[in-house]
PDB file of C-alpha atoms in Angstrom:
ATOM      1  CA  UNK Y   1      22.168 -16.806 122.592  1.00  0.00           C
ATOM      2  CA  UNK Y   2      24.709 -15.679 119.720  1.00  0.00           C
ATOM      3  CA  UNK Y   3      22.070 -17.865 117.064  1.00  0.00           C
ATOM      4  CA  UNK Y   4      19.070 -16.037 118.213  1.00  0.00           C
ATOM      5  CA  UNK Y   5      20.746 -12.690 117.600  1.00  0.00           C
ATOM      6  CA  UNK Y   6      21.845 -13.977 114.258  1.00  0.00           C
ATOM      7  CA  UNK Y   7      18.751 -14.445 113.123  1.00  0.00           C
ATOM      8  CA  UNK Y   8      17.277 -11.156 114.633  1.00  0.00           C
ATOM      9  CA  UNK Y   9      19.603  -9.127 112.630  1.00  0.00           C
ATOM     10  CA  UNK Y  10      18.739 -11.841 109.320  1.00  0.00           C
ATOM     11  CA  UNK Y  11      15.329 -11.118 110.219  1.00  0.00           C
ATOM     12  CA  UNK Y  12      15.639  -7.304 109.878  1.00  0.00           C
ATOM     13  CA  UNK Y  13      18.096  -7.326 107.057  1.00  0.00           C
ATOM     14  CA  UNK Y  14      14.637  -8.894 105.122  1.00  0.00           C
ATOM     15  CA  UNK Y  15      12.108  -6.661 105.956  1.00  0.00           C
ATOM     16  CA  UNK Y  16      14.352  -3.733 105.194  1.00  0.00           C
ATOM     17  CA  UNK Y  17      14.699  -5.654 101.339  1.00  0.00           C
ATOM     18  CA  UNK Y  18      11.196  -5.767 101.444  1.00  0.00           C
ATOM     19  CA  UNK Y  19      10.505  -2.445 102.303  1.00  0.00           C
ATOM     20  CA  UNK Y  20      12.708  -0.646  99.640  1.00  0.00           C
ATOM     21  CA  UNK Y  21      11.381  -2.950  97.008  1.00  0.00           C
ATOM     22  CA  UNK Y  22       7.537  -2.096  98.069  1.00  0.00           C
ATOM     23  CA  UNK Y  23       8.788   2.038  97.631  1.00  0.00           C
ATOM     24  CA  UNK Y  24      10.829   1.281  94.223  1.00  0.00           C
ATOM     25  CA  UNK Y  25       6.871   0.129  92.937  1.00  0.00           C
ATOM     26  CA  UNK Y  26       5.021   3.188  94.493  1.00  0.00           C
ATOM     27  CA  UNK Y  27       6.960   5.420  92.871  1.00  0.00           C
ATOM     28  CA  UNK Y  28       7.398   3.726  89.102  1.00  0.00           C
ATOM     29  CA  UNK Y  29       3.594   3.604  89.466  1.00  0.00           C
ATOM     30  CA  UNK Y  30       3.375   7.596  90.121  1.00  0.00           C
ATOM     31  CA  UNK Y  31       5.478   8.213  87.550  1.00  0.00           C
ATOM     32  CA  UNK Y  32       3.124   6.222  85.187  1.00  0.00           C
ATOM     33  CA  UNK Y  33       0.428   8.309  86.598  1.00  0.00           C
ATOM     34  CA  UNK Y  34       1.973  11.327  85.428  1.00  0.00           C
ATOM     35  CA  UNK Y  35       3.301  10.487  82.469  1.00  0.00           C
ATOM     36  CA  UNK Y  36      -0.213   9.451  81.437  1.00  0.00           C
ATOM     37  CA  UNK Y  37      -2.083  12.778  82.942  1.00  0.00           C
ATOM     38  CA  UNK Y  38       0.896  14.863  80.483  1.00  0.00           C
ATOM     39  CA  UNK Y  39       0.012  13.099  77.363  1.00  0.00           C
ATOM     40  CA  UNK Y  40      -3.313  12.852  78.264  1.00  0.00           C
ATOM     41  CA  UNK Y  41      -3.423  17.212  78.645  1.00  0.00           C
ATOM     42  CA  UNK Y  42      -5.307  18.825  75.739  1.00  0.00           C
ATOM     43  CA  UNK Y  43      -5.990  22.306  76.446  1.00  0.00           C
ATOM     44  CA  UNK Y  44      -8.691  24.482  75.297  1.00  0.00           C
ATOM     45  CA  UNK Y  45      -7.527  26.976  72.125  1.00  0.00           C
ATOM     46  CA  UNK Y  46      -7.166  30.667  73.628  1.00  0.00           C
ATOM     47  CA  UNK Y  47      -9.699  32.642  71.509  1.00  0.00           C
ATOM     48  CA  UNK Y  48      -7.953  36.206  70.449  1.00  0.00           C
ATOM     49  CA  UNK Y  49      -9.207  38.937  68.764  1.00  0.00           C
ATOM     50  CA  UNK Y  50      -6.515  39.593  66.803  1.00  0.00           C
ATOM     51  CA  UNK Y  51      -8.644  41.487  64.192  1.00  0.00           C
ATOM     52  CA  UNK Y  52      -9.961  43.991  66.559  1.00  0.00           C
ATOM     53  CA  UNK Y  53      -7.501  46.911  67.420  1.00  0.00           C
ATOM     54  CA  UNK Y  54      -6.378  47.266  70.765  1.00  0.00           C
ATOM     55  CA  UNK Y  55      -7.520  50.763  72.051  1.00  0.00           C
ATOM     56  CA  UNK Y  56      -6.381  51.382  75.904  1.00  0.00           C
ATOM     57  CA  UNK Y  57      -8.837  53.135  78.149  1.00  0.00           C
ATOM     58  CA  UNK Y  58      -7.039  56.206  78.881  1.00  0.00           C
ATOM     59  CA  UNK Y  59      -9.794  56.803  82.136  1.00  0.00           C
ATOM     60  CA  UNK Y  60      -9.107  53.575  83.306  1.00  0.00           C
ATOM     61  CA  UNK Y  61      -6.128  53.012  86.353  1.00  0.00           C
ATOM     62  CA  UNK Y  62      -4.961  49.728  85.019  1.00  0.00           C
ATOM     63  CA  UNK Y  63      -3.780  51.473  81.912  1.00  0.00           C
ATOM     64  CA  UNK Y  64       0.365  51.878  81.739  1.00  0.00           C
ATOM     65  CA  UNK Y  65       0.875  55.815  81.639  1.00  0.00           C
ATOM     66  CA  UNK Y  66       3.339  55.155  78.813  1.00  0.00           C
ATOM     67  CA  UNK Y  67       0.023  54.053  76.931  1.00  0.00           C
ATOM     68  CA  UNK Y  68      -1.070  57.553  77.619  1.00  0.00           C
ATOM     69  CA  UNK Y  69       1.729  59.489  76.031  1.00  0.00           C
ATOM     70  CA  UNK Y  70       1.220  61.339  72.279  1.00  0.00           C
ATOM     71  CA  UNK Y  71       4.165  58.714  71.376  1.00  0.00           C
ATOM     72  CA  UNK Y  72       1.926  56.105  71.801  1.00  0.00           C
ATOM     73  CA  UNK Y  73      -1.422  57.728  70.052  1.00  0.00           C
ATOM     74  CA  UNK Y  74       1.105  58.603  67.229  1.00  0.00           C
ATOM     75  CA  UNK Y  75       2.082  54.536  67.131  1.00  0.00           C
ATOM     76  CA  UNK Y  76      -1.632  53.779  67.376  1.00  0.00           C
ATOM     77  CA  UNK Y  77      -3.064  56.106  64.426  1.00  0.00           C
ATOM     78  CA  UNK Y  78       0.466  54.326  62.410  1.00  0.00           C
ATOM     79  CA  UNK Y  79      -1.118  50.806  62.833  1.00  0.00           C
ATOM     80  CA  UNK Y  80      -4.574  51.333  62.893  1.00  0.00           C
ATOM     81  CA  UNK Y  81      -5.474  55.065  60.879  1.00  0.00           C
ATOM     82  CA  UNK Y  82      -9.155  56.186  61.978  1.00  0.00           C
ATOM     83  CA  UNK Y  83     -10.032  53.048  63.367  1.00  0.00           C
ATOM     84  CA  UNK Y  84      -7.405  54.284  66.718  1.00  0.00           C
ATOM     85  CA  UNK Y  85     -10.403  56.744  67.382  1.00  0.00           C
ATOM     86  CA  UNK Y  86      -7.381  59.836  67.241  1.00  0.00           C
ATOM     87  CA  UNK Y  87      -8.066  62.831  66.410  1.00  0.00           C
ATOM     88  CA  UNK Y  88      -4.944  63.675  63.314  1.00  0.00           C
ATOM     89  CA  UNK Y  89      -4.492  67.063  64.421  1.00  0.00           C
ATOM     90  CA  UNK Y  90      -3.762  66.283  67.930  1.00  0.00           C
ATOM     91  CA  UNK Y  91      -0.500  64.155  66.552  1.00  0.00           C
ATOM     92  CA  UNK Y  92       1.245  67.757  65.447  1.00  0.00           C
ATOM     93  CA  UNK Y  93       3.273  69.565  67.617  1.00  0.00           C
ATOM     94  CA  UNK Y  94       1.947  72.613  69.132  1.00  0.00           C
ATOM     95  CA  UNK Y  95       3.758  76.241  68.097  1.00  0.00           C
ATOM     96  CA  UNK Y  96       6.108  76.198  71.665  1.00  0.00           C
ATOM     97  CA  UNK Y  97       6.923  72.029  70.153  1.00  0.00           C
ATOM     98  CA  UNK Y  98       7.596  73.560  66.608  1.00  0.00           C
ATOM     99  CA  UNK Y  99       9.542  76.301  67.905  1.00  0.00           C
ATOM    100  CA  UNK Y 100      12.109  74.023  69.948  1.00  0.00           C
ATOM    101  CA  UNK Y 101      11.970  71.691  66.895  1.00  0.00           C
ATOM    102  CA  UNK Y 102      13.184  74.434  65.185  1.00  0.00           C
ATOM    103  CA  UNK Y 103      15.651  75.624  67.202  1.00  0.00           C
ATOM    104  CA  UNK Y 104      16.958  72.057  67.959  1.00  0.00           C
ATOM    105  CA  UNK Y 105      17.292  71.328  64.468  1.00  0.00           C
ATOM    106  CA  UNK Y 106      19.162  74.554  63.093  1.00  0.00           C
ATOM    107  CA  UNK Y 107      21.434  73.687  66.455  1.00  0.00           C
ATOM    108  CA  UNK Y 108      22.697  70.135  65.485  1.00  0.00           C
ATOM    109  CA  UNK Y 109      21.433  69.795  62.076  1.00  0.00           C
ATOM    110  CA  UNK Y 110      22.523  73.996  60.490  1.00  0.00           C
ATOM    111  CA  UNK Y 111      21.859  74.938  56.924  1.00  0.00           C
ATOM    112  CA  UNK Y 112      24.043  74.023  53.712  1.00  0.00           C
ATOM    113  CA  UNK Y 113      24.777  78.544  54.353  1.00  0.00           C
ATOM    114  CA  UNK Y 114      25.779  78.509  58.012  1.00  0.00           C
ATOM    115  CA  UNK Y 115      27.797  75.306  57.665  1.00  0.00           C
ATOM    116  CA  UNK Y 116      29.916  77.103  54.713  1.00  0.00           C
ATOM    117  CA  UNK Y 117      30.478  79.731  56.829  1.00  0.00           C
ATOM    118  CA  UNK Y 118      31.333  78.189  59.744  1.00  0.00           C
ATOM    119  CA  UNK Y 119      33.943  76.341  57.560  1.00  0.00           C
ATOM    120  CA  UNK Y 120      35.090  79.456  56.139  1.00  0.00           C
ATOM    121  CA  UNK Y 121      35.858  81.081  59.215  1.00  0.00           C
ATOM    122  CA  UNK Y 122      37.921  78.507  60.902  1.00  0.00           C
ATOM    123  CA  UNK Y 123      39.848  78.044  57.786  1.00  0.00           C
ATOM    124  CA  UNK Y 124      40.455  81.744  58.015  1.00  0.00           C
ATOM    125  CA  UNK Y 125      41.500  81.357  61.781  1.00  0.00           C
ATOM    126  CA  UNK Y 126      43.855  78.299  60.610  1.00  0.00           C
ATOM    127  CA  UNK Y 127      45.331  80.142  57.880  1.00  0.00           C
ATOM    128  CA  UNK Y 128      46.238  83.488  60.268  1.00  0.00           C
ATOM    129  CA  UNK Y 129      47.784  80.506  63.038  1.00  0.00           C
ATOM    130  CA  UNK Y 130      49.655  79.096  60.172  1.00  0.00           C
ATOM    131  CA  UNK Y 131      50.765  82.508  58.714  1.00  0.00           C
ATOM    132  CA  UNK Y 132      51.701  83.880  62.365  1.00  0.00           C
ATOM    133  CA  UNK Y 133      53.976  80.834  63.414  1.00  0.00           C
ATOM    134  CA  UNK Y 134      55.818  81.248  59.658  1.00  0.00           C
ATOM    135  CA  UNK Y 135      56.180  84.549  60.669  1.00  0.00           C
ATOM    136  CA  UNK Y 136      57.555  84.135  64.076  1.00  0.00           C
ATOM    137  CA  UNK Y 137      59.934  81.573  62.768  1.00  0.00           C
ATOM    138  CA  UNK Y 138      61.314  83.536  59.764  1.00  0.00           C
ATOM    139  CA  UNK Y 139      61.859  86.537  62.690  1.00  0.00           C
ATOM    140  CA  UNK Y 140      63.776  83.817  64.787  1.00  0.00           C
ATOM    141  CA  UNK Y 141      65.550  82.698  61.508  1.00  0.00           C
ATOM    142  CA  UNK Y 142      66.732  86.384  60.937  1.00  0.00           C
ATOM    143  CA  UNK Y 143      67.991  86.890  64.075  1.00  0.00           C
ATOM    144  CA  UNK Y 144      69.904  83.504  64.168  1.00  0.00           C
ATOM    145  CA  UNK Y 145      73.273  84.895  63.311  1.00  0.00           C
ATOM    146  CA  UNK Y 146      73.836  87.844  65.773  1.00  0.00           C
ATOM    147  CA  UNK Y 147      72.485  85.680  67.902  1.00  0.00           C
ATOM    148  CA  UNK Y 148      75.382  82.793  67.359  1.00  0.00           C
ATOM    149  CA  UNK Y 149      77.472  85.882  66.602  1.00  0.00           C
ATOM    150  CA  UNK Y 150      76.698  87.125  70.563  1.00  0.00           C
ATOM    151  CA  UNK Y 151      77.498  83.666  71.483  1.00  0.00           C
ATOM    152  CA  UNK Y 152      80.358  83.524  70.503  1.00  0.00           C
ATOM    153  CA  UNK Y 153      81.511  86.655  71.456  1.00  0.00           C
ATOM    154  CA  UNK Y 154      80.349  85.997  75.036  1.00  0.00           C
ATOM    155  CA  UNK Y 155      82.405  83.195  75.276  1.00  0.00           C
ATOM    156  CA  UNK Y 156      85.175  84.382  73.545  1.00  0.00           C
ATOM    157  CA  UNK Y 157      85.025  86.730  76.507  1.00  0.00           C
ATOM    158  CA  UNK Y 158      84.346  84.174  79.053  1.00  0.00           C
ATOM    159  CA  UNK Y 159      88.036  82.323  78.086  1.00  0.00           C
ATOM    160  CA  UNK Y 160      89.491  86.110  78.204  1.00  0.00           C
ATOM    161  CA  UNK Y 161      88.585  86.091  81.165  1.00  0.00           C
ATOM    162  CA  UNK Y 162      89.009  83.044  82.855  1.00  0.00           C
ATOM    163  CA  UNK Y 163      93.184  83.418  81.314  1.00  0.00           C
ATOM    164  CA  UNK Y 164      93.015  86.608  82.686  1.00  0.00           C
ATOM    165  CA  UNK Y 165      92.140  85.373  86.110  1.00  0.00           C
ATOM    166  CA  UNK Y 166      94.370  82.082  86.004  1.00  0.00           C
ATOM    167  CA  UNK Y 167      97.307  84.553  84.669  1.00  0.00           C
ATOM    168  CA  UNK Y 168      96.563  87.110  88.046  1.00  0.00           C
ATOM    169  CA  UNK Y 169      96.379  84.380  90.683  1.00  0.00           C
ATOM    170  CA  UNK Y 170      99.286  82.464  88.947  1.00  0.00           C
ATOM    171  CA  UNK Y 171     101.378  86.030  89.415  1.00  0.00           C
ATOM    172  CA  UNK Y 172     100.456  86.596  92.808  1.00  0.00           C
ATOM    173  CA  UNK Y 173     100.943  83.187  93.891  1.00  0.00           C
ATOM    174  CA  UNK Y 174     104.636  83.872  92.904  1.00  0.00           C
ATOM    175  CA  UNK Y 175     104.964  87.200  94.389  1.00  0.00           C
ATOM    176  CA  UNK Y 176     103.794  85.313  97.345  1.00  0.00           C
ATOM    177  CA  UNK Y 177     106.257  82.471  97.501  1.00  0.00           C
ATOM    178  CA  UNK Y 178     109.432  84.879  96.592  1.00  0.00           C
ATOM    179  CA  UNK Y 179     108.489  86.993  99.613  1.00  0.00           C
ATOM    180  CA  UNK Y 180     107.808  83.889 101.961  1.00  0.00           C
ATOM    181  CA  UNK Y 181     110.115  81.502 100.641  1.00  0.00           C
ATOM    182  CA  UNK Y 182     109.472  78.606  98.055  1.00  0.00           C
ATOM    183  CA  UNK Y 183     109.752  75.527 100.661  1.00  0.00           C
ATOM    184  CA  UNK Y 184     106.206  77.074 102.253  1.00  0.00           C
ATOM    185  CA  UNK Y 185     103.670  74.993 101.636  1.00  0.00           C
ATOM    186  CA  UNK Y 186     100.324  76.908  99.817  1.00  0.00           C
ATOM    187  CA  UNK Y 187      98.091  75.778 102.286  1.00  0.00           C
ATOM    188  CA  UNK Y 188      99.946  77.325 105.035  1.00  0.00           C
ATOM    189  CA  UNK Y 189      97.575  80.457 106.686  1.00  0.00           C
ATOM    190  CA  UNK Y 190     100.530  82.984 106.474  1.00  0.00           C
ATOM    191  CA  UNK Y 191     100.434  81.631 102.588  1.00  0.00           C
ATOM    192  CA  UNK Y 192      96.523  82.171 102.187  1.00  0.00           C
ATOM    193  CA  UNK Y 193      96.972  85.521 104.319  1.00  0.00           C
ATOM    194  CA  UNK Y 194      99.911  86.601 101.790  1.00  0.00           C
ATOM    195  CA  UNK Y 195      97.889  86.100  98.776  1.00  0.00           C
ATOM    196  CA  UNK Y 196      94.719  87.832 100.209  1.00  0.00           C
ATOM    197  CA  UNK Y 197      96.278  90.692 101.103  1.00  0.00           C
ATOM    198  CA  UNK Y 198      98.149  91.002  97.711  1.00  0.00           C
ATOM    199  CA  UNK Y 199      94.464  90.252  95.639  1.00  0.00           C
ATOM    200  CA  UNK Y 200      93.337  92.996  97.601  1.00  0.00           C
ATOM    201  CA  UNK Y 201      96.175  95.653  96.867  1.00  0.00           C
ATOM    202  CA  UNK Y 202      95.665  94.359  93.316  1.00  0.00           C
ATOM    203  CA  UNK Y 203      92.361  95.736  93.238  1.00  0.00           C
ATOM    204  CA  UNK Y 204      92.767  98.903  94.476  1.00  0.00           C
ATOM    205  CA  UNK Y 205      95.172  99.453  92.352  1.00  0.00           C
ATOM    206  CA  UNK Y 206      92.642  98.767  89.677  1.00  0.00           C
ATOM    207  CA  UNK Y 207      90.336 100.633  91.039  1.00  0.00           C
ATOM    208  CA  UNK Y 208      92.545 103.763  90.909  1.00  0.00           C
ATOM    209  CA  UNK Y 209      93.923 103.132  87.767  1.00  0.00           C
ATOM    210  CA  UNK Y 210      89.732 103.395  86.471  1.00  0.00           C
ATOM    211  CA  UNK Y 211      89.015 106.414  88.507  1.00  0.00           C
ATOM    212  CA  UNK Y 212      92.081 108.016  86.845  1.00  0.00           C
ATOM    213  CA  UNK Y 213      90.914 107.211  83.275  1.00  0.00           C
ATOM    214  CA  UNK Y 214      87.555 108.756  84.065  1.00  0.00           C
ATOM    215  CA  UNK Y 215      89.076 112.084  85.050  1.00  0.00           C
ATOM    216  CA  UNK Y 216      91.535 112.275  82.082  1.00  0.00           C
ATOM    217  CA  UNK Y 217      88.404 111.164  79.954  1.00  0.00           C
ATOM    218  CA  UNK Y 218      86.495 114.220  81.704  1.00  0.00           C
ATOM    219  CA  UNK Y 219      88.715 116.812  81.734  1.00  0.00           C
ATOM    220  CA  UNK Y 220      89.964 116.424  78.074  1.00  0.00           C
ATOM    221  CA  UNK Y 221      88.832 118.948  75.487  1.00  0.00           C
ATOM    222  CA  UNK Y 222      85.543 118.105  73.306  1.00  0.00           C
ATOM    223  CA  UNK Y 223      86.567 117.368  69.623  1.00  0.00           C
ATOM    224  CA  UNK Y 224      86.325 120.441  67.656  1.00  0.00           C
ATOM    225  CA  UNK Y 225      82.837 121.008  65.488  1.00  0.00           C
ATOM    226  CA  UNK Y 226      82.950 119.326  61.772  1.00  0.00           C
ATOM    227  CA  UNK Y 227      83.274 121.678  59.201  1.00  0.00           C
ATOM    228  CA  UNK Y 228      80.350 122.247  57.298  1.00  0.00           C
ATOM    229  CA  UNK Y 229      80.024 121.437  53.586  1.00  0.00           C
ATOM    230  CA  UNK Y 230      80.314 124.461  51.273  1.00  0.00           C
TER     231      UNK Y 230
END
């Protein structure tokens, strides 16, 4: 039993060989065929008449409508002259054409006059820019010293001050220990309270000591009238 289905498969392992082989010729032999039909292929010379200008039907609906345009009748009468069949005239613009010619033309393409003057004016309006900020600067310039002078002054006044303030709170702070002792410690509320109270009979004192100036200032006689010159 095992032989015979040896040589059942042998059998079929052949005719499969034979099979591929028999394909392998049918198609080298198309091949052939076609290679022999391309080199074989001679086709007939397109006739073109190339010395005949083309002229689209402009009535016709196959016609492109860019083959319709003036753009195109102008390129046609260029290659061709009269033999385009167009009418010269009709390849100028019309007056409403020439006038937006016109008008396009002195827009991005101005004469040799209005260019000069166009120049001339902005170099005006660059000079008065120029001349303004020179002007503004040499002002600044020319103030610069009162203005470092004020400066200074300010905080000359500033440091008066700030003594002034450091000498007052120093002062009271002492008038506040001598009264409560000098073992109390400044953070102590009856401390804080102390030196309140004395800031604020400070400045009333100040502000009577102003009030009197002002009514000594007032009530003093004007300066006598200055002799005139003989």
């Amino acid at each position: 039993m095992a032989a015979s289905i040896v040589c059942g498969r042998t059998s079929m392992f052949f005719r499969s060989l034979n099979g591929i082989s028999c394909s392998k010729t049918l198609l080298s032999a198309n091949a052939q065929t076609l290679l022999l039909q391309t080199a074989s292929y001679n086709p007939r010379p397109l006739r073109l008449k190339l010395r005949e200008p083309y002229i689209p039907d402009r009535s016709s609906e196959k016609t492109p409508d860019w083959q319709k345009t003036p753009r195109y009748d102008r390129k046609l009468f260029g290659r061709y002259g009269s033999a385009s069949g167009i009418e010269p005239a009709s390849l100028w613009p019309n007056h409403e054409q020439l006038e937006r010619i016109i008008e396009e033309e002195n827009q991005w393409h101005p004469p040799l006059e209005v260019m000069l003057k166009n120049l001339q004016e902005k170099e005006q309006q660059d000079t008065e820019k120029r001349l303004a900020k020179e002007n503004l600067i040499a002002a600044n310039m020319a103030k610069m010293p009162k203005m470092i002078a004020d400066w200074r002054k300010e905080k000359r006044q500033t440091k008066t001050k700030m003594n002034e303030e450091k000498s007052r709170r120093s002062k009271l702070l002492a008038e506040a220990r001598q009264s409560l002792g000098q073992t109390l410690d400044p953070r102590n509320h009856k401390f804080l309270e102390m030196v309140a109270e004395l800031e604020k009979e400070e400045k009333k004192k100040q502000k009577l000591m102003k009030k009197k100036q002002k009514h000594e200032q007032a009530a003093a006689p004007p300066p006598p009238p200055a002799a005139a010159a003989p």
